[in-house]
JSON list of C-alpha atoms in Angstrom, two decimals:
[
{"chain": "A", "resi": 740, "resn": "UNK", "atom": "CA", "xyz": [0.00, 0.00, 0.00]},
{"chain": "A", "resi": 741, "resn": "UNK", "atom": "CA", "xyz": [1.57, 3.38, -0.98]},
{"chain": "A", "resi": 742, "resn": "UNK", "atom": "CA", "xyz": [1.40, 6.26, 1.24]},
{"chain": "A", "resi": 743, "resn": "UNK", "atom": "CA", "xyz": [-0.50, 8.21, -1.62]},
{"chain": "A", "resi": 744, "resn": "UNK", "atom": "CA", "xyz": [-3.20, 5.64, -1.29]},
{"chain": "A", "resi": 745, "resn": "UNK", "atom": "CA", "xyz": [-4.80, 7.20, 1.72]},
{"chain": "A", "resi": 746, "resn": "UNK", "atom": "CA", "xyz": [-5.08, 10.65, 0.95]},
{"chain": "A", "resi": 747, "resn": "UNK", "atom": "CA", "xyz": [-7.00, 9.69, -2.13]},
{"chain": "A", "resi": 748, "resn": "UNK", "atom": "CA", "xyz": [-8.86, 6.82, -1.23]},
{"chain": "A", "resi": 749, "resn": "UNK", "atom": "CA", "xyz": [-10.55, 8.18, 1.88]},
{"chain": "A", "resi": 750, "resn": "UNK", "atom": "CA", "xyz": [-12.02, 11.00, 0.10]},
{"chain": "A", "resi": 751, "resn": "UNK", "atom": "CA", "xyz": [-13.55, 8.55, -2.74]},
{"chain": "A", "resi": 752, "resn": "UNK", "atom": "CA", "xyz": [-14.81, 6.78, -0.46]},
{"chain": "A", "resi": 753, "resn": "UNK", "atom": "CA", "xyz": [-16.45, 9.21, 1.66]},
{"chain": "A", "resi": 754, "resn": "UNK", "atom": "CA", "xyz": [-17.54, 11.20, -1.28]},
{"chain": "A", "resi": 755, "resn": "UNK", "atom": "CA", "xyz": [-19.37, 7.96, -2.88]},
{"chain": "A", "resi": 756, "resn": "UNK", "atom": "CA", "xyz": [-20.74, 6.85, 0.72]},
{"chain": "A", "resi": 757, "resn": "UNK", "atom": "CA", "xyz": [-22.34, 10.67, 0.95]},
{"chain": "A", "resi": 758, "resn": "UNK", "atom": "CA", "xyz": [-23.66, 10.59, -2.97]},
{"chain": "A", "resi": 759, "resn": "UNK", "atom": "CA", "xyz": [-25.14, 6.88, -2.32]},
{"chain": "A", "resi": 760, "resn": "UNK", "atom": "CA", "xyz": [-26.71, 8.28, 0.95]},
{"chain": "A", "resi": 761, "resn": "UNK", "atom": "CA", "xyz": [-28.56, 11.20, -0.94]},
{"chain": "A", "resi": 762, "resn": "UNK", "atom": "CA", "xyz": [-29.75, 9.09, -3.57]},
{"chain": "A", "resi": 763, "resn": "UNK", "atom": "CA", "xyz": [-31.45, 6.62, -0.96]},
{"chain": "A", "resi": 764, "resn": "UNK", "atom": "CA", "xyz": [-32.65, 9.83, 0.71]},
{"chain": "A", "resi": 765, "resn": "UNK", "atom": "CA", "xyz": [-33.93, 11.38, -2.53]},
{"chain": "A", "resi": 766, "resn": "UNK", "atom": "CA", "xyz": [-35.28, 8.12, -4.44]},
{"chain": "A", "resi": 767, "resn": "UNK", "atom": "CA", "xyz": [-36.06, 5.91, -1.91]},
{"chain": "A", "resi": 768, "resn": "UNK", "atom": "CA", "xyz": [-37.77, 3.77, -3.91]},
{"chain": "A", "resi": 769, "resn": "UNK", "atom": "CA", "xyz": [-36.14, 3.20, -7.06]},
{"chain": "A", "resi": 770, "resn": "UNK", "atom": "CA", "xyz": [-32.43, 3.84, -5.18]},
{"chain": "A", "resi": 771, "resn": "UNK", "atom": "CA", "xyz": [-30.68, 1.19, -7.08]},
{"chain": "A", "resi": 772, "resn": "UNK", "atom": "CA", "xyz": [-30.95, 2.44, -10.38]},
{"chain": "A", "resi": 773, "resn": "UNK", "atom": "CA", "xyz": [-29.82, 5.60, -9.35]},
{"chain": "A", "resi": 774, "resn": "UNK", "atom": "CA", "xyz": [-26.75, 4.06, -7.73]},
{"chain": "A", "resi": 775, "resn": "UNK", "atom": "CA", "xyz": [-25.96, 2.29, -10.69]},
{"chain": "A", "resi": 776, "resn": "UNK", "atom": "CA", "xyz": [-26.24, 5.63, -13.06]},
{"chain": "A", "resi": 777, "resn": "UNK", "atom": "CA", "xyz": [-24.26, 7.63, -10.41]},
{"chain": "A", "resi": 778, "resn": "UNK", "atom": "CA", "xyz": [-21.26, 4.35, -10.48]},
{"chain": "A", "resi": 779, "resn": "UNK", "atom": "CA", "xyz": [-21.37, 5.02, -14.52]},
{"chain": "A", "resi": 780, "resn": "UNK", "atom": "CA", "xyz": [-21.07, 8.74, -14.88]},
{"chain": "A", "resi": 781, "resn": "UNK", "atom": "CA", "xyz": [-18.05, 8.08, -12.22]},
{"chain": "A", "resi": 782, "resn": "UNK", "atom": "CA", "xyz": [-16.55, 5.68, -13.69]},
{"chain": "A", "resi": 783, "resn": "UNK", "atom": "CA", "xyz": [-16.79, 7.68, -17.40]},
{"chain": "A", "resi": 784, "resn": "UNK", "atom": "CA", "xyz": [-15.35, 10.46, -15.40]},
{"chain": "A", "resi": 785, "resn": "UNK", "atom": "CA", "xyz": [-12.18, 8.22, -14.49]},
{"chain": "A", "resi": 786, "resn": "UNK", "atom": "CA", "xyz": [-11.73, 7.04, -18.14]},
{"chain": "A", "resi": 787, "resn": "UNK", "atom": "CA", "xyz": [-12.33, 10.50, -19.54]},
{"chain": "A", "resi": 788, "resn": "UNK", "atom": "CA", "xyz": [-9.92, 11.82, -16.85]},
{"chain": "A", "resi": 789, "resn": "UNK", "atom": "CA", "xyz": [-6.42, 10.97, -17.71]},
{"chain": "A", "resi": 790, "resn": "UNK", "atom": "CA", "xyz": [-6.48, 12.08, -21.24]},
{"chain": "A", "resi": 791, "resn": "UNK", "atom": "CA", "xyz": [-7.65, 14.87, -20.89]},
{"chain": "A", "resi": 792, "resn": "UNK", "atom": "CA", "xyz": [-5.27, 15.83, -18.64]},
{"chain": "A", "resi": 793, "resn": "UNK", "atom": "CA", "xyz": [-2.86, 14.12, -21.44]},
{"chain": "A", "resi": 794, "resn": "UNK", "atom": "CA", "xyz": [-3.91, 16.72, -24.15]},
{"chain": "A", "resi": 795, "resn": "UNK", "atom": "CA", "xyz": [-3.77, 19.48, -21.44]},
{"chain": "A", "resi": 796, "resn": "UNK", "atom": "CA", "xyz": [0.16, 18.44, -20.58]},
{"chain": "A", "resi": 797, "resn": "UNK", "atom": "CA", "xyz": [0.90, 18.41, -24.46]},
{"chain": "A", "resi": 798, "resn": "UNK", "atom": "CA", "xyz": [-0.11, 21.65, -25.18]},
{"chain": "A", "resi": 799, "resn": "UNK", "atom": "CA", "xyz": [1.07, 24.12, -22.71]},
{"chain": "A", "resi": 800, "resn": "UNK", "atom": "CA", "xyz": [4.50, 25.41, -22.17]},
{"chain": "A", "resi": 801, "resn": "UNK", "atom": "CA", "xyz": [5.49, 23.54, -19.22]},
{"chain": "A", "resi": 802, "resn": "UNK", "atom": "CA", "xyz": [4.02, 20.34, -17.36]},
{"chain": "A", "resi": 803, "resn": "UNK", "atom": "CA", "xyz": [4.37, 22.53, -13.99]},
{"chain": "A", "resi": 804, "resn": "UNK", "atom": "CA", "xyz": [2.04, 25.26, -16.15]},
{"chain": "A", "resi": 805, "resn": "UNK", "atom": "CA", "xyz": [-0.24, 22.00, -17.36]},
{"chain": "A", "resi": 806, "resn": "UNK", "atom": "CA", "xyz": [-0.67, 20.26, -14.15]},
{"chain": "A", "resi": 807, "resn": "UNK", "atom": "CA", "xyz": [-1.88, 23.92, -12.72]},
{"chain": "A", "resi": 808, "resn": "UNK", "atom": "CA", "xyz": [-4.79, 24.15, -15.14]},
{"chain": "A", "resi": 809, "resn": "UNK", "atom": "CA", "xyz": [-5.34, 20.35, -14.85]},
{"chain": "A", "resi": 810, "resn": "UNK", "atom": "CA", "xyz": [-5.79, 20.67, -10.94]},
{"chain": "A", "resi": 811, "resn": "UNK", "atom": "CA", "xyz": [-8.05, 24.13, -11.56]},
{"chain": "A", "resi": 812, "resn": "UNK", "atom": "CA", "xyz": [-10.15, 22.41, -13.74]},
{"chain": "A", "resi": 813, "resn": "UNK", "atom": "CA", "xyz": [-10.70, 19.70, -11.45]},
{"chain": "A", "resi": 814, "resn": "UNK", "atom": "CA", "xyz": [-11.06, 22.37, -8.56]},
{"chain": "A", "resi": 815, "resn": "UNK", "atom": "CA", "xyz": [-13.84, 23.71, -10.51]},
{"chain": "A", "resi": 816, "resn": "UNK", "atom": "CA", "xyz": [-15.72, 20.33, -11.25]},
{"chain": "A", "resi": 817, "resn": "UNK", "atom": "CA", "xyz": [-15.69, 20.00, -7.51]},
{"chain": "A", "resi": 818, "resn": "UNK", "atom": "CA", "xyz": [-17.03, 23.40, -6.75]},
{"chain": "A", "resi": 819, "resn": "UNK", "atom": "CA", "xyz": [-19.70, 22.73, -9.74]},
{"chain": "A", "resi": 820, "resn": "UNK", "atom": "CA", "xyz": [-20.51, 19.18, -8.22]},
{"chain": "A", "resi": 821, "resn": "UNK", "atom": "CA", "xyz": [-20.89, 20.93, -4.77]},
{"chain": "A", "resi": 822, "resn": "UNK", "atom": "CA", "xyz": [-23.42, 23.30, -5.95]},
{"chain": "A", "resi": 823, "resn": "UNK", "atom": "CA", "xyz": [-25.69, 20.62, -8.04]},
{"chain": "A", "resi": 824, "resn": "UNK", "atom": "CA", "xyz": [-25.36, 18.65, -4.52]},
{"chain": "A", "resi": 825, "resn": "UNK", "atom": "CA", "xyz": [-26.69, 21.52, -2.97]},
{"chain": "A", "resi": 826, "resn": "UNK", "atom": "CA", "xyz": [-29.03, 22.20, -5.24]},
{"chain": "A", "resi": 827, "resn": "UNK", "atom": "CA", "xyz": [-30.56, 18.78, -5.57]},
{"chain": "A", "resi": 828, "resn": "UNK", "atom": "CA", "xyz": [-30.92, 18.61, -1.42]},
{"chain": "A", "resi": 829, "resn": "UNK", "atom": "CA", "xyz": [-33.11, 22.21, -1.51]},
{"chain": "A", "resi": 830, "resn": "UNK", "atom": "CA", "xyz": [-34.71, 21.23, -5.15]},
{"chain": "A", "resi": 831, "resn": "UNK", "atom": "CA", "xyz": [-35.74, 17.67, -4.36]},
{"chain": "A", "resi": 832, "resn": "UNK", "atom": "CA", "xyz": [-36.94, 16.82, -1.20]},
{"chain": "A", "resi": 833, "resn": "UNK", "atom": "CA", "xyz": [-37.06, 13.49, 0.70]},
{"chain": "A", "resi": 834, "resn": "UNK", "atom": "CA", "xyz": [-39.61, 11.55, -0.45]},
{"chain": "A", "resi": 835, "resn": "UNK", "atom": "CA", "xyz": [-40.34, 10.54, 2.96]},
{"chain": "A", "resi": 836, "resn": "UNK", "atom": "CA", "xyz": [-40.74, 14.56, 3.42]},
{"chain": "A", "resi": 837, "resn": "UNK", "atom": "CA", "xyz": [-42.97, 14.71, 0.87]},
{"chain": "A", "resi": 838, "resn": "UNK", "atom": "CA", "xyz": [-45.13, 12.25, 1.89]},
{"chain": "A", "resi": 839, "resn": "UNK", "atom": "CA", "xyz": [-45.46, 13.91, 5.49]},
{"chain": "A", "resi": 840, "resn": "UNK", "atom": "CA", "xyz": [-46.12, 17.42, 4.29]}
]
């Protein structure tokens, strides 16, 4: 186990248990197949990922100057992903909410 593996795998993880918690929360009935399109779109996102970054690194000046805008971009997916989190928890209600009021 590499010392890297921590500092990124703890976040996944809590990330996906908090995304798989709102979707039981949101869609409590039909929470599987939400699960399984959420486990998708992540998993196109880590394909997608790495060469994108690849064309990023081949056409700026430096790698230090590529990396920069690779992380920023990924800052701002986070910050966008935040907000549609947000979002969804004010938008869509519990359904067990729902029900009750």
């Amino acid at each position: 186990m590499s010392v890297s593996s921590a500092p990124v795998g703890l976040p996944f993880t809590a990330i996906s248990f908090f995304a798989m918690n709102e979707v039981r929360r949101i869609r409590a009935r039909n929470h599987a197949r939400y699960m399984g399109l959420l486990t998708a779109v992540f998993a196109v996102g880590q394909i997608t990922g790495p060469p994108v970054v690849g064309i990023i690194l081949a056409r700026t000046a430096s790698i230090d100057a590529g990396f920069g805008l690779s992380l920023g971009l990924a800052s701002i997916a986070l910050v966008v992903g935040a907000a549609i989190f947000v979002a969804m928890i004010m938008l869509y209600p519990s359904e067990r909410r729902r029900a009750r009021g």
